[in-house]
PDB file of C-alpha atoms in Angstrom:
ATOM      1  CA  MET W  18       0.010   0.170   0.242  1.00 69.00           C
ATOM      2  CA  PRO W  19       1.452   3.395  -0.896  1.00 83.00           C
ATOM      3  CA  GLU W  20       2.324   5.296   2.646  1.00 90.00           C
ATOM      4  CA  LEU W  21       3.527   8.943   3.189  1.00 93.00           C
ATOM      5  CA  PRO W  22       6.509   8.579   1.147  1.00 92.00           C
ATOM      6  CA  GLU W  23       4.781   7.168  -1.986  1.00 91.00           C
ATOM      7  CA  VAL W  24       2.060   9.602  -1.884  1.00 94.00           C
ATOM      8  CA  GLU W  25       4.408  12.692  -0.953  1.00 94.00           C
ATOM      9  CA  THR W  26       6.723  11.600  -4.153  1.00 92.00           C
ATOM     10  CA  THR W  27       3.583  11.619  -6.554  1.00 93.00           C
ATOM     11  CA  ARG W  28       2.579  14.992  -4.975  1.00 95.00           C
ATOM     12  CA  CYS W  29       5.974  16.244  -5.929  1.00 92.00           C
ATOM     13  CA  GLY W  30       5.692  14.914  -9.522  1.00 92.00           C
ATOM     14  CA  ILE W  31       2.418  15.838 -10.466  1.00 95.00           C
ATOM     15  CA  ALA W  32       2.295  19.374  -8.956  1.00 97.00           C
ATOM     16  CA  PRO W  33       4.271  21.496 -10.855  1.00 96.00           C
ATOM     17  CA  HIS W  34       2.308  20.094 -14.094  1.00 96.00           C
ATOM     18  CA  LEU W  35      -1.011  20.982 -12.667  1.00 97.00           C
ATOM     19  CA  GLU W  36      -0.945  24.111 -10.415  1.00 98.00           C
ATOM     20  CA  GLY W  37      -2.235  27.073 -12.440  1.00 97.00           C
ATOM     21  CA  ARG W  38      -3.497  24.975 -15.310  1.00 97.00           C
ATOM     22  CA  GLU W  39      -6.918  24.381 -16.499  1.00 98.00           C
ATOM     23  CA  VAL W  40      -9.176  21.270 -16.721  1.00 98.00           C
ATOM     24  CA  LYS W  41     -10.395  20.424 -19.915  1.00 98.00           C
ATOM     25  CA  SER W  42     -12.391  17.399 -19.337  1.00 98.00           C
ATOM     26  CA  VAL W  43     -13.044  14.576 -17.090  1.00 98.00           C
ATOM     27  CA  THR W  44     -13.522  10.786 -18.347  1.00 97.00           C
ATOM     28  CA  VAL W  45     -14.776   8.184 -15.762  1.00 97.00           C
ATOM     29  CA  ARG W  46     -14.377   4.530 -17.297  1.00 97.00           C
ATOM     30  CA  ASN W  47     -14.880   3.052 -14.106  1.00 96.00           C
ATOM     31  CA  PRO W  48     -16.566   4.721 -10.835  1.00 97.00           C
ATOM     32  CA  HIS W  49     -16.646   1.496  -8.841  1.00 97.00           C
ATOM     33  CA  LEU W  50     -13.753   1.978  -6.552  1.00 96.00           C
ATOM     34  CA  ARG W  51     -13.942   1.956  -2.578  1.00 93.00           C
ATOM     35  CA  ARG W  52     -16.711   4.728  -3.170  1.00 94.00           C
ATOM     36  CA  PRO W  53     -18.285   5.434  -6.324  1.00 97.00           C
ATOM     37  CA  VAL W  54     -16.719   8.052  -8.213  1.00 98.00           C
ATOM     38  CA  PRO W  55     -19.278  11.058  -8.061  1.00 97.00           C
ATOM     39  CA  GLU W  56     -21.137  11.535 -11.272  1.00 96.00           C
ATOM     40  CA  LYS W  57     -20.963  15.422 -10.846  1.00 96.00           C
ATOM     41  CA  LEU W  58     -17.138  15.261 -10.947  1.00 97.00           C
ATOM     42  CA  LYS W  59     -17.614  15.073 -14.793  1.00 96.00           C
ATOM     43  CA  HIS W  60     -19.705  18.337 -15.080  1.00 96.00           C
ATOM     44  CA  GLU W  61     -17.972  20.135 -12.229  1.00 97.00           C
ATOM     45  CA  LEU W  62     -14.290  19.786 -12.331  1.00 98.00           C
ATOM     46  CA  PRO W  63     -13.787  21.028 -16.289  1.00 98.00           C
ATOM     47  CA  GLY W  64     -13.315  24.776 -16.662  1.00 97.00           C
ATOM     48  CA  ARG W  65     -11.752  25.002 -13.026  1.00 98.00           C
ATOM     49  CA  ARG W  66      -7.904  25.584 -12.584  1.00 98.00           C
ATOM     50  CA  ILE W  67      -6.084  23.799 -10.137  1.00 98.00           C
ATOM     51  CA  ASP W  68      -5.072  26.031  -7.328  1.00 98.00           C
ATOM     52  CA  ALA W  69      -2.637  23.764  -5.258  1.00 98.00           C
ATOM     53  CA  VAL W  70      -1.710  20.067  -5.011  1.00 98.00           C
ATOM     54  CA  ILE W  71      -1.587  19.247  -0.788  1.00 97.00           C
ATOM     55  CA  ARG W  72      -1.061  15.958   0.632  1.00 97.00           C
ATOM     56  CA  ARG W  73      -2.751  14.920   4.162  1.00 97.00           C
ATOM     57  CA  GLY W  74      -1.226  11.878   5.299  1.00 95.00           C
ATOM     58  CA  LYS W  75      -1.886   9.285   2.611  1.00 95.00           C
ATOM     59  CA  TYR W  76      -4.509  11.646   0.958  1.00 97.00           C
ATOM     60  CA  LEU W  77      -3.882  14.197  -2.107  1.00 98.00           C
ATOM     61  CA  LEU W  78      -5.983  17.310  -1.906  1.00 98.00           C
ATOM     62  CA  ILE W  79      -6.134  18.491  -5.576  1.00 98.00           C
ATOM     63  CA  ARG W  80      -7.816  22.071  -4.723  1.00 98.00           C
ATOM     64  CA  ALA W  81      -9.827  23.667  -7.628  1.00 98.00           C
ATOM     65  CA  GLY W  82     -11.716  27.038  -6.263  1.00 97.00           C
ATOM     66  CA  ASP W  83     -14.076  25.931  -3.622  1.00 97.00           C
ATOM     67  CA  ALA W  84     -13.942  22.453  -4.045  1.00 98.00           C
ATOM     68  CA  SER W  85     -11.087  19.805  -4.003  1.00 98.00           C
ATOM     69  CA  LEU W  86     -10.516  16.432  -5.637  1.00 98.00           C
ATOM     70  CA  VAL W  87      -9.749  13.859  -2.772  1.00 98.00           C
ATOM     71  CA  ILE W  88      -7.799  10.848  -3.755  1.00 98.00           C
ATOM     72  CA  HIS W  89      -6.564   7.925  -2.132  1.00 96.00           C
ATOM     73  CA  LEU W  90      -4.107   5.319  -3.849  1.00 94.00           C
ATOM     74  CA  GLY W  91      -5.519   2.370  -2.019  1.00 92.00           C
ATOM     75  CA  MET W  92      -3.394  -0.791  -2.248  1.00 88.00           C
ATOM     76  CA  SER W  93      -2.314  -0.525  -5.579  1.00 88.00           C
ATOM     77  CA  GLY W  94      -3.262   2.826  -6.770  1.00 92.00           C
ATOM     78  CA  SER W  95      -1.102   5.386  -8.913  1.00 92.00           C
ATOM     79  CA  LEU W  96      -1.472   8.667 -10.879  1.00 95.00           C
ATOM     80  CA  ARG W  97       0.515   9.202 -13.856  1.00 93.00           C
ATOM     81  CA  LEU W  98       0.847  12.001 -16.325  1.00 96.00           C
ATOM     82  CA  VAL W  99       0.639  10.592 -19.723  1.00 96.00           C
ATOM     83  CA  PRO W 100       0.277  12.445 -23.300  1.00 96.00           C
ATOM     84  CA  PRO W 101      -3.290  13.041 -24.384  1.00 95.00           C
ATOM     85  CA  ASP W 102      -3.055  10.467 -27.221  1.00 94.00           C
ATOM     86  CA  THR W 103      -1.783   7.706 -24.506  1.00 96.00           C
ATOM     87  CA  PRO W 104      -4.255   4.623 -24.908  1.00 96.00           C
ATOM     88  CA  PRO W 105      -5.958   3.711 -21.641  1.00 96.00           C
ATOM     89  CA  ARG W 106      -4.957   0.474 -20.351  1.00 95.00           C
ATOM     90  CA  LYS W 107      -6.841  -2.028 -18.034  1.00 94.00           C
ATOM     91  CA  HIS W 108      -7.522  -0.577 -14.656  1.00 96.00           C
ATOM     92  CA  ASP W 109      -6.869   3.187 -16.088  1.00 97.00           C
ATOM     93  CA  HIS W 110     -10.434   4.246 -14.491  1.00 98.00           C
ATOM     94  CA  VAL W 111     -10.141   8.218 -14.092  1.00 98.00           C
ATOM     95  CA  ASP W 112      -8.801  10.989 -16.407  1.00 98.00           C
ATOM     96  CA  ILE W 113      -8.293  14.236 -15.626  1.00 98.00           C
ATOM     97  CA  GLN W 114      -7.324  16.156 -19.000  1.00 98.00           C
ATOM     98  CA  PHE W 115      -5.573  19.312 -19.319  1.00 97.00           C
ATOM     99  CA  SER W 116      -4.406  20.896 -22.389  1.00 95.00           C
ATOM    100  CA  ASP W 117      -1.264  18.693 -23.467  1.00 95.00           C
ATOM    101  CA  GLN W 118      -1.689  16.095 -20.679  1.00 97.00           C
ATOM    102  CA  ILE W 119      -3.888  13.542 -18.818  1.00 97.00           C
ATOM    103  CA  LEU W 120      -3.728  12.833 -15.035  1.00 97.00           C
ATOM    104  CA  ARG W 121      -4.490   9.188 -15.366  1.00 97.00           C
ATOM    105  CA  TYR W 122      -5.961   7.055 -12.048  1.00 97.00           C
ATOM    106  CA  HIS W 123      -4.906   3.680 -12.366  1.00 96.00           C
ATOM    107  CA  ASP W 124      -6.145   1.130  -9.833  1.00 95.00           C
ATOM    108  CA  PRO W 125      -6.118  -2.807 -10.446  1.00 94.00           C
ATOM    109  CA  ARG W 126      -7.611  -3.410  -6.920  1.00 94.00           C
ATOM    110  CA  ARG W 127     -10.106  -0.881  -6.813  1.00 95.00           C
ATOM    111  CA  PHE W 128      -9.233  -0.106  -3.240  1.00 94.00           C
ATOM    112  CA  GLY W 129      -8.705   3.651  -4.022  1.00 96.00           C
ATOM    113  CA  LEU W 130     -10.533   6.608  -3.933  1.00 97.00           C
ATOM    114  CA  VAL W 131     -11.353   9.590  -6.140  1.00 98.00           C
ATOM    115  CA  ASP W 132     -13.847  11.929  -4.593  1.00 98.00           C
ATOM    116  CA  TRP W 133     -15.191  15.590  -5.097  1.00 98.00           C
ATOM    117  CA  TRP W 134     -15.852  17.454  -2.237  1.00 97.00           C
ATOM    118  CA  PRO W 135     -16.700  20.938  -1.165  1.00 97.00           C
ATOM    119  CA  GLY W 136     -13.948  23.269   0.087  1.00 97.00           C
ATOM    120  CA  ASP W 137     -10.441  22.492   0.807  1.00 96.00           C
ATOM    121  CA  GLY W 138     -10.948  18.800   1.289  1.00 96.00           C
ATOM    122  CA  SER W 139      -9.746  18.998   5.102  1.00 96.00           C
ATOM    123  CA  ASP W 140     -13.022  18.400   6.182  1.00 96.00           C
ATOM    124  CA  HIS W 141     -13.732  15.371   4.442  1.00 97.00           C
ATOM    125  CA  PRO W 142     -14.766  12.247   6.644  1.00 96.00           C
ATOM    126  CA  LEU W 143     -11.601  10.160   5.825  1.00 96.00           C
ATOM    127  CA  VAL W 144      -9.152  13.288   6.356  1.00 97.00           C
ATOM    128  CA  ALA W 145     -10.609  15.616   9.357  1.00 96.00           C
ATOM    129  CA  SER W 146      -9.871  12.788  11.744  1.00 94.00           C
ATOM    130  CA  LEU W 147      -6.065  11.873  10.559  1.00 97.00           C
ATOM    131  CA  GLY W 148      -3.235  12.397  13.379  1.00 97.00           C
ATOM    132  CA  ILE W 149      -0.163  14.315  13.386  1.00 98.00           C
ATOM    133  CA  GLU W 150       1.821  14.734  10.230  1.00 98.00           C
ATOM    134  CA  PRO W 151       5.558  12.999  11.334  1.00 97.00           C
ATOM    135  CA  LEU W 152       7.233  15.802   9.012  1.00 97.00           C
ATOM    136  CA  SER W 153       5.797  18.394  10.686  1.00 97.00           C
ATOM    137  CA  PRO W 154       7.411  20.723  13.295  1.00 96.00           C
ATOM    138  CA  GLU W 155       4.843  19.612  15.839  1.00 97.00           C
ATOM    139  CA  PHE W 156       6.249  16.161  15.834  1.00 98.00           C
ATOM    140  CA  ASP W 157       9.188  15.417  18.037  1.00 98.00           C
ATOM    141  CA  GLY W 158      10.204  13.578  20.906  1.00 98.00           C
ATOM    142  CA  ALA W 159       8.472  15.791  23.431  1.00 98.00           C
ATOM    143  CA  TRP W 160       4.976  14.896  21.444  1.00 98.00           C
ATOM    144  CA  LEU W 161       5.536  11.267  21.255  1.00 98.00           C
ATOM    145  CA  PHE W 162       6.688  10.860  24.911  1.00 98.00           C
ATOM    146  CA  ALA W 163       3.685  12.773  26.154  1.00 98.00           C
ATOM    147  CA  THR W 164       1.370  10.719  23.538  1.00 97.00           C
ATOM    148  CA  THR W 165       2.705   6.977  24.640  1.00 98.00           C
ATOM    149  CA  ARG W 166       1.912   7.764  28.436  1.00 96.00           C
ATOM    150  CA  GLY W 167       0.060   5.161  30.119  1.00 96.00           C
ATOM    151  CA  ARG W 168      -0.163   3.126  26.529  1.00 96.00           C
ATOM    152  CA  ARG W 169       0.367  -0.763  27.129  1.00 96.00           C
ATOM    153  CA  GLY W 170       0.141  -1.298  23.338  1.00 96.00           C
ATOM    154  CA  ALA W 171       3.095  -2.085  21.095  1.00 98.00           C
ATOM    155  CA  ILE W 172       4.560   0.628  19.790  1.00 98.00           C
ATOM    156  CA  LYS W 173       4.693  -0.516  16.287  1.00 98.00           C
ATOM    157  CA  LEU W 174       0.908  -0.465  16.561  1.00 97.00           C
ATOM    158  CA  LEU W 175       0.867   3.074  17.756  1.00 97.00           C
ATOM    159  CA  LEU W 176       3.141   4.322  14.924  1.00 97.00           C
ATOM    160  CA  MET W 177       0.756   2.391  12.175  1.00 96.00           C
ATOM    161  CA  ASP W 178      -2.436   4.423  13.573  1.00 96.00           C
ATOM    162  CA  ALA W 179      -3.352   6.930  11.405  1.00 95.00           C
ATOM    163  CA  HIS W 180      -5.630   8.731  14.089  1.00 95.00           C
ATOM    164  CA  MET W 181      -2.322   9.213  15.765  1.00 97.00           C
ATOM    165  CA  ILE W 182       0.145   9.671  13.275  1.00 97.00           C
ATOM    166  CA  VAL W 183      -0.391   9.515   9.532  1.00 96.00           C
ATOM    167  CA  GLY W 184       1.387   7.832   6.933  1.00 91.00           C
ATOM    168  CA  VAL W 185       3.882   5.575   8.905  1.00 93.00           C
ATOM    169  CA  GLY W 186       3.179   2.233   7.420  1.00 89.00           C
ATOM    170  CA  ASN W 187       4.505  -1.222   8.204  1.00 93.00           C
ATOM    171  CA  ILE W 188       7.573  -0.583   6.137  1.00 93.00           C
ATOM    172  CA  TYR W 189       8.464   2.702   7.643  1.00 94.00           C
ATOM    173  CA  ALA W 190       7.309   1.769  11.397  1.00 96.00           C
ATOM    174  CA  SER W 191       9.749  -1.322  10.951  1.00 95.00           C
ATOM    175  CA  GLU W 192      12.848   0.854   9.550  1.00 96.00           C
ATOM    176  CA  SER W 193      12.133   3.545  12.002  1.00 97.00           C
ATOM    177  CA  LEU W 194      12.310   1.162  15.147  1.00 98.00           C
ATOM    178  CA  PHE W 195      15.327  -0.392  13.739  1.00 98.00           C
ATOM    179  CA  ARG W 196      16.982   3.320  13.338  1.00 97.00           C
ATOM    180  CA  ALA W 197      15.987   3.729  16.893  1.00 98.00           C
ATOM    181  CA  GLY W 198      17.035   0.449  18.459  1.00 98.00           C
ATOM    182  CA  ILE W 199      13.648  -0.280  19.768  1.00 98.00           C
ATOM    183  CA  ARG W 200      11.985  -3.638  19.294  1.00 98.00           C
ATOM    184  CA  PRO W 201       8.693  -3.412  17.846  1.00 98.00           C
ATOM    185  CA  GLY W 202       6.804  -5.013  20.686  1.00 97.00           C
ATOM    186  CA  THR W 203       7.861  -2.817  23.280  1.00 98.00           C
ATOM    187  CA  ALA W 204       4.940  -1.352  25.359  1.00 98.00           C
ATOM    188  CA  ALA W 205       4.911   2.353  24.348  1.00 98.00           C
ATOM    189  CA  GLY W 206       4.525   3.832  27.748  1.00 98.00           C
ATOM    190  CA  ARG W 207       7.323   2.148  28.648  1.00 97.00           C
ATOM    191  CA  LEU W 208       9.809   4.313  26.332  1.00 98.00           C
ATOM    192  CA  SER W 209      12.157   6.925  27.925  1.00 98.00           C
ATOM    193  CA  ARG W 210      11.639  10.611  26.773  1.00 98.00           C
ATOM    194  CA  ALA W 211      15.283   9.691  25.476  1.00 98.00           C
ATOM    195  CA  ARG W 212      14.014   6.937  23.267  1.00 98.00           C
ATOM    196  CA  CYS W 213      11.000   8.647  22.135  1.00 98.00           C
ATOM    197  CA  GLY W 214      13.813  11.432  21.081  1.00 98.00           C
ATOM    198  CA  ARG W 215      15.420   9.132  19.027  1.00 98.00           C
ATOM    199  CA  LEU W 216      12.398   7.085  17.499  1.00 98.00           C
ATOM    200  CA  ALA W 217      10.809  10.469  16.686  1.00 98.00           C
ATOM    201  CA  GLU W 218      13.916  11.570  14.738  1.00 98.00           C
ATOM    202  CA  ALA W 219      14.298   8.153  13.159  1.00 98.00           C
ATOM    203  CA  ILE W 220      10.705   8.080  11.633  1.00 98.00           C
ATOM    204  CA  LYS W 221      11.728  11.697  10.314  1.00 97.00           C
ATOM    205  CA  THR W 222      14.961  10.478   8.795  1.00 96.00           C
ATOM    206  CA  THR W 223      13.526   7.494   7.390  1.00 96.00           C
ATOM    207  CA  LEU W 224      10.669   9.176   5.616  1.00 96.00           C
ATOM    208  CA  ASN W 225      12.919  11.402   4.059  1.00 94.00           C
ATOM    209  CA  ASP W 226      15.437   8.997   3.078  1.00 93.00           C
ATOM    210  CA  ALA W 227      12.328   7.117   1.659  1.00 93.00           C
ATOM    211  CA  ILE W 228      11.020  10.226  -0.168  1.00 92.00           C
ATOM    212  CA  ARG W 229      14.421  11.009  -1.413  1.00 89.00           C
ATOM    213  CA  ALA W 230      14.523   7.505  -3.149  1.00 90.00           C
ATOM    214  CA  GLY W 231      11.386   7.753  -4.884  1.00 84.00           C
ATOM    215  CA  GLY W 232       9.220   5.675  -2.183  1.00 82.00           C
ATOM    216  CA  THR W 233       9.161   1.736  -2.056  1.00 81.00           C
ATOM    217  CA  THR W 234       8.032  -0.369  -4.996  1.00 64.00           C
ATOM    218  CA  LEU W 235       7.337  -3.594  -3.836  1.00 60.00           C
ATOM    219  CA  LYS W 236       4.823  -4.482  -6.867  1.00 58.00           C
ATOM    220  CA  ASP W 237       2.431  -1.613  -7.811  1.00 58.00           C
ATOM    221  CA  PHE W 238       3.402   1.584  -6.843  1.00 60.00           C
ATOM    222  CA  VAL W 239       5.010   3.982  -9.702  1.00 59.00           C
ATOM    223  CA  ASN W 240       5.390   7.869  -9.578  1.00 50.00           C
ATOM    224  CA  GLY W 241       3.776  10.610 -11.732  1.00 54.00           C
ATOM    225  CA  HIS W 242       6.043   9.697 -14.508  1.00 61.00           C
ATOM    226  CA  GLY W 243       5.669   6.065 -14.170  1.00 64.00           C
ATOM    227  CA  GLU W 244       8.742   5.399 -12.640  1.00 65.00           C
ATOM    228  CA  PRO W 245       9.458   2.869  -9.589  1.00 59.00           C
ATOM    229  CA  GLY W 246      10.497   3.851  -5.996  1.00 64.00           C
ATOM    230  CA  TYR W 247      14.056   2.340  -4.985  1.00 70.00           C
ATOM    231  CA  PHE W 248      13.744   2.481  -0.820  1.00 83.00           C
ATOM    232  CA  GLN W 249      13.389  -1.179  -0.727  1.00 83.00           C
ATOM    233  CA  ASN W 250      16.941  -1.363  -1.644  1.00 85.00           C
ATOM    234  CA  GLU W 251      18.010   0.407   1.565  1.00 85.00           C
ATOM    235  CA  VAL W 252      15.955  -1.600   3.857  1.00 93.00           C
ATOM    236  CA  TYR W 253      17.270  -2.764   7.040  1.00 95.00           C
ATOM    237  CA  VAL W 254      15.197  -5.429   8.380  1.00 96.00           C
ATOM    238  CA  TYR W 255      11.753  -5.028   6.315  1.00 95.00           C
ATOM    239  CA  GLY W 256      11.377  -8.424   4.358  1.00 93.00           C
ATOM    240  CA  ARG W 257      14.726  -9.801   5.297  1.00 95.00           C
ATOM    241  CA  THR W 258      13.688 -12.687   7.410  1.00 96.00           C
ATOM    242  CA  ASP W 259      16.466 -15.085   8.349  1.00 97.00           C
ATOM    243  CA  GLN W 260      19.104 -12.750   6.533  1.00 97.00           C
ATOM    244  CA  ALA W 261      22.243 -11.024   8.255  1.00 98.00           C
ATOM    245  CA  CYS W 262      21.646  -7.717   9.824  1.00 97.00           C
ATOM    246  CA  ARG W 263      23.445  -5.243   7.555  1.00 95.00           C
ATOM    247  CA  VAL W 264      24.858  -3.630  10.917  1.00 96.00           C
ATOM    248  CA  CYS W 265      25.948  -6.571  13.494  1.00 97.00           C
ATOM    249  CA  GLY W 266      25.431  -9.929  11.566  1.00 97.00           C
ATOM    250  CA  SER W 267      22.599 -11.176  13.398  1.00 97.00           C
ATOM    251  CA  THR W 268      19.915 -12.953  11.978  1.00 98.00           C
ATOM    252  CA  ILE W 269      16.481 -10.835  11.309  1.00 98.00           C
ATOM    253  CA  ARG W 270      13.496 -12.227  12.971  1.00 97.00           C
ATOM    254  CA  GLN W 271       9.797 -11.858  11.870  1.00 97.00           C
ATOM    255  CA  LYS W 272       6.606 -12.470  13.810  1.00 95.00           C
ATOM    256  CA  ILE W 273       3.125 -11.274  13.292  1.00 95.00           C
ATOM    257  CA  LEU W 274       1.981  -7.966  15.338  1.00 95.00           C
ATOM    258  CA  GLY W 275      -1.498  -6.759  14.890  1.00 91.00           C
ATOM    259  CA  GLN W 276      -2.091  -8.878  12.112  1.00 90.00           C
ATOM    260  CA  ARG W 277       0.990  -7.268  10.270  1.00 92.00           C
ATOM    261  CA  ASN W 278       4.105  -9.234   9.616  1.00 94.00           C
ATOM    262  CA  THR W 279       6.976  -7.419  11.678  1.00 97.00           C
ATOM    263  CA  PHE W 280      10.733  -7.829  11.358  1.00 97.00           C
ATOM    264  CA  TRP W 281      13.710  -6.681  13.817  1.00 97.00           C
ATOM    265  CA  CYS W 282      16.998  -7.442  14.567  1.00 98.00           C
ATOM    266  CA  PRO W 283      17.591  -9.345  17.949  1.00 97.00           C
ATOM    267  CA  HIS W 284      20.953  -7.792  18.493  1.00 97.00           C
ATOM    268  CA  CYS W 285      20.379  -3.943  17.519  1.00 98.00           C
ATOM    269  CA  GLN W 286      16.974  -3.794  18.949  1.00 98.00           C
ATOM    270  CA  THR W 287      16.168  -3.934  22.691  1.00 93.00           C
TER     271      THR W 287
END
């Protein structure tokens, strides 16, 4: 599933080509995504100018006047900029056409979202309840320490709770915890102030490294120009069960935590 780095990579790739441009037409080939694509989108978006492309968590908010296009890539979705004469492929469900290019939404599993919402999109029901942005100045060790007090659940599960912190999915939670030297199953409330500080910094560093690498492509993800990400080549623990730790040589372990595969080094993480 595309997480914060993949969505931010997509935003950075498409925003310069959309902002300030006028939408000419909208084509919906298959409206049956996680929620039906609104019929009114085809009538209300054309003729509007794109004001901004914003990321909130794993959502893209494409603002156009007094309404916004709210997009979530789901499990397998991607947005690509293609020339206007590019034939649609199977699973190319929505086209937003500009004068010289198309923003094309592709989603084989159709778990994504393309919605049309009044205002700037921040009060959309799926956006309004999101937690803190981990790359924001407000997210730091002090915030994490205060938030984890009294919590008995595993720290990895807290990191993946979008109502608490947005966009830190399974890959980036595992990698951040490795960099901070913390075992995934550690009770969140047992982390000291110093360890919370290290973890907050590790999350920011991991996410920024992933953004610089163009995100992680395990199967479907491509950026706005159809290119895969490369962060999967830099991971320390994720998906490396029974392989040697890149730091100490110990064997990487795996278990299920919160119904998700979890990876850690028994020597580097305590």
